[in-house]
C-alpha positions as a Markdown table, in Angstrom:
| # | Residue | x | y | z |
|---|---|---|---|---|
| 1 | Met | 139.5 | 145.0 | -121.4 |
| 2 | Lys | 141.1 | 148.7 | -121.9 |
| 3 | Arg | 139.7 | 150.7 | -124.8 |
| 4 | Arg | 141.9 | 153.4 | -126.6 |
| 5 | Leu | 140.4 | 156.6 | -128.4 |
| 6 | Ile | 141.8 | 156.9 | -131.9 |
| 7 | Asn | 141.3 | 160.2 | -133.9 |
| 8 | Val | 140.6 | 160.2 | -137.6 |
| 9 | Arg | 141.1 | 163.2 | -139.6 |
| 10 | Leu | 138.7 | 163.1 | -142.8 |
| 11 | Asp | 138.0 | 165.2 | -145.5 |
| 12 | Asp | 135.0 | 167.0 | -146.7 |
| 13 | Asp | 133.6 | 163.8 | -148.7 |
| 14 | His | 134.5 | 161.4 | -146.0 |
| 15 | Ala | 133.0 | 163.2 | -143.5 |
| 16 | Arg | 129.6 | 163.4 | -145.6 |
| 17 | Lys | 129.8 | 159.6 | -146.1 |
| 18 | Ala | 130.5 | 159.0 | -142.4 |
| 19 | Arg | 127.4 | 161.3 | -141.3 |
| 20 | Lys | 125.2 | 159.6 | -144.1 |
| 21 | Leu | 126.3 | 156.0 | -142.5 |
| 22 | Arg | 126.0 | 157.1 | -138.7 |
| 23 | Asp | 122.3 | 158.5 | -139.7 |
| 24 | Asn | 121.5 | 155.6 | -141.4 |
| 25 | Gly | 122.2 | 153.6 | -138.2 |
| 26 | Ile | 125.8 | 152.6 | -138.7 |
| 27 | Val | 128.2 | 152.7 | -135.6 |
| 28 | Leu | 131.2 | 153.8 | -136.9 |
| 29 | Ser | 133.4 | 152.4 | -134.2 |
| 30 | Glu | 132.2 | 149.0 | -135.4 |
| 31 | Leu | 132.9 | 149.9 | -138.8 |
| 32 | Val | 136.4 | 150.6 | -138.1 |
| 33 | Arg | 137.0 | 147.9 | -135.8 |
| 34 | Glu | 135.7 | 145.2 | -138.5 |
| 35 | Ala | 138.0 | 147.1 | -141.0 |
| 36 | Ile | 140.8 | 146.8 | -138.9 |
| 37 | Asp | 140.0 | 143.0 | -138.2 |
| 38 | Ser | 139.8 | 142.1 | -141.9 |
| 39 | Lys | 143.0 | 143.9 | -142.7 |
| 40 | Phe | 144.8 | 142.1 | -140.0 |
| 41 | Ala | 143.5 | 138.7 | -141.1 |
| 42 | His | 144.9 | 139.4 | -144.3 |
| 43 | Leu | 148.3 | 140.2 | -143.1 |
| 44 | Ala | 148.0 | 137.2 | -140.6 |
| 45 | Ala | 147.7 | 134.8 | -143.2 |
| 46 | Gly | 150.9 | 136.2 | -145.1 |
| 47 | Glu | 148.6 | 137.8 | -148.1 |
| 48 | Pro | 149.8 | 140.9 | -149.2 |
| 49 | Leu | 147.6 | 143.7 | -148.8 |
| 50 | Arg | 147.8 | 145.1 | -152.2 |
| 51 | Asn | 150.2 | 143.9 | -155.4 |
| 52 | Met | 151.9 | 146.8 | -156.9 |
| 53 | Lys | 149.8 | 147.1 | -160.0 |
| 54 | Thr | 147.1 | 148.2 | -157.6 |
| 55 | Val | 149.2 | 150.4 | -155.7 |
| 56 | Ile | 150.4 | 152.5 | -158.7 |
| 57 | Ser | 146.7 | 152.1 | -160.3 |
| 58 | Leu | 145.6 | 154.2 | -157.1 |
| 59 | Leu | 148.5 | 156.5 | -157.1 |
| 60 | Phe | 147.4 | 157.3 | -161.0 |
| 61 | Glu | 143.8 | 157.6 | -160.0 |
| 62 | Arg | 144.1 | 160.0 | -157.0 |
| 63 | His | 147.1 | 161.8 | -159.0 |
| 64 | Pro | 146.1 | 162.3 | -162.6 |
| 65 | Asp | 148.5 | 164.0 | -165.0 |
| 66 | Pro | 146.8 | 167.7 | -165.6 |
| 67 | Pro | 144.7 | 168.1 | -168.6 |
| 68 | Gly | 147.4 | 169.6 | -171.6 |
| 69 | Leu | 150.2 | 168.0 | -170.3 |
| 70 | Pro | 152.5 | 167.2 | -173.5 |
| 71 | Pro | 153.4 | 163.6 | -174.1 |
| 72 | Arg | 157.1 | 162.8 | -172.7 |
| 73 | Asp | 160.1 | 162.9 | -175.1 |
| 74 | Tyr | 161.3 | 159.7 | -173.5 |
| 75 | Asp | 160.2 | 156.0 | -172.9 |
| 76 | Val | 159.3 | 155.8 | -169.2 |
| 77 | His | 159.9 | 152.1 | -169.6 |
| 78 | Asp | 163.2 | 152.5 | -170.5 |
| 79 | Arg | 165.4 | 153.2 | -167.4 |
| 80 | Arg | 168.5 | 154.5 | -169.1 |
| 81 | Glu | 166.0 | 157.1 | -170.9 |
| 82 | Ala | 164.3 | 157.8 | -167.5 |
| 83 | Arg | 167.5 | 158.4 | -165.9 |
| 84 | Ala | 168.6 | 160.8 | -168.7 |
| 85 | Ala | 165.2 | 162.9 | -168.8 |
| 86 | Ile | 165.5 | 163.2 | -164.7 |
| 87 | Gln | 169.3 | 164.2 | -164.6 |
| 88 | Arg | 168.4 | 166.8 | -167.6 |
| 89 | Lys | 165.7 | 168.1 | -165.5 |
| 90 | Leu | 167.8 | 168.3 | -162.3 |
| 91 | Ala | 170.5 | 170.1 | -164.1 |
| 92 | Arg | 168.2 | 173.0 | -165.6 |
| 93 | Ala | 166.6 | 173.2 | -161.9 |
| 94 | Arg | 170.2 | 174.2 | -160.5 |
| 95 | Arg | 170.7 | 177.0 | -163.2 |
């Protein structure tokens, strides 16, 4: 069986965790293979890897609003209000 090498970039936190795992006897290549097999099994079974609520919560978790941000002056759940707010913002940016 031919093997291929993949290169994965890690931020400092993930690199620290990888070192700790490796120092404790975990073979990182086996860990990656297991993760790939697990995700592929879900995909092959026709199961969605994530539902949209999970994806949205992960986005908000990774990219939270900055502290002190004033509340929005429109209902984000009302598509007409949201559209009007976006158009106002774009119009100001073009000036």
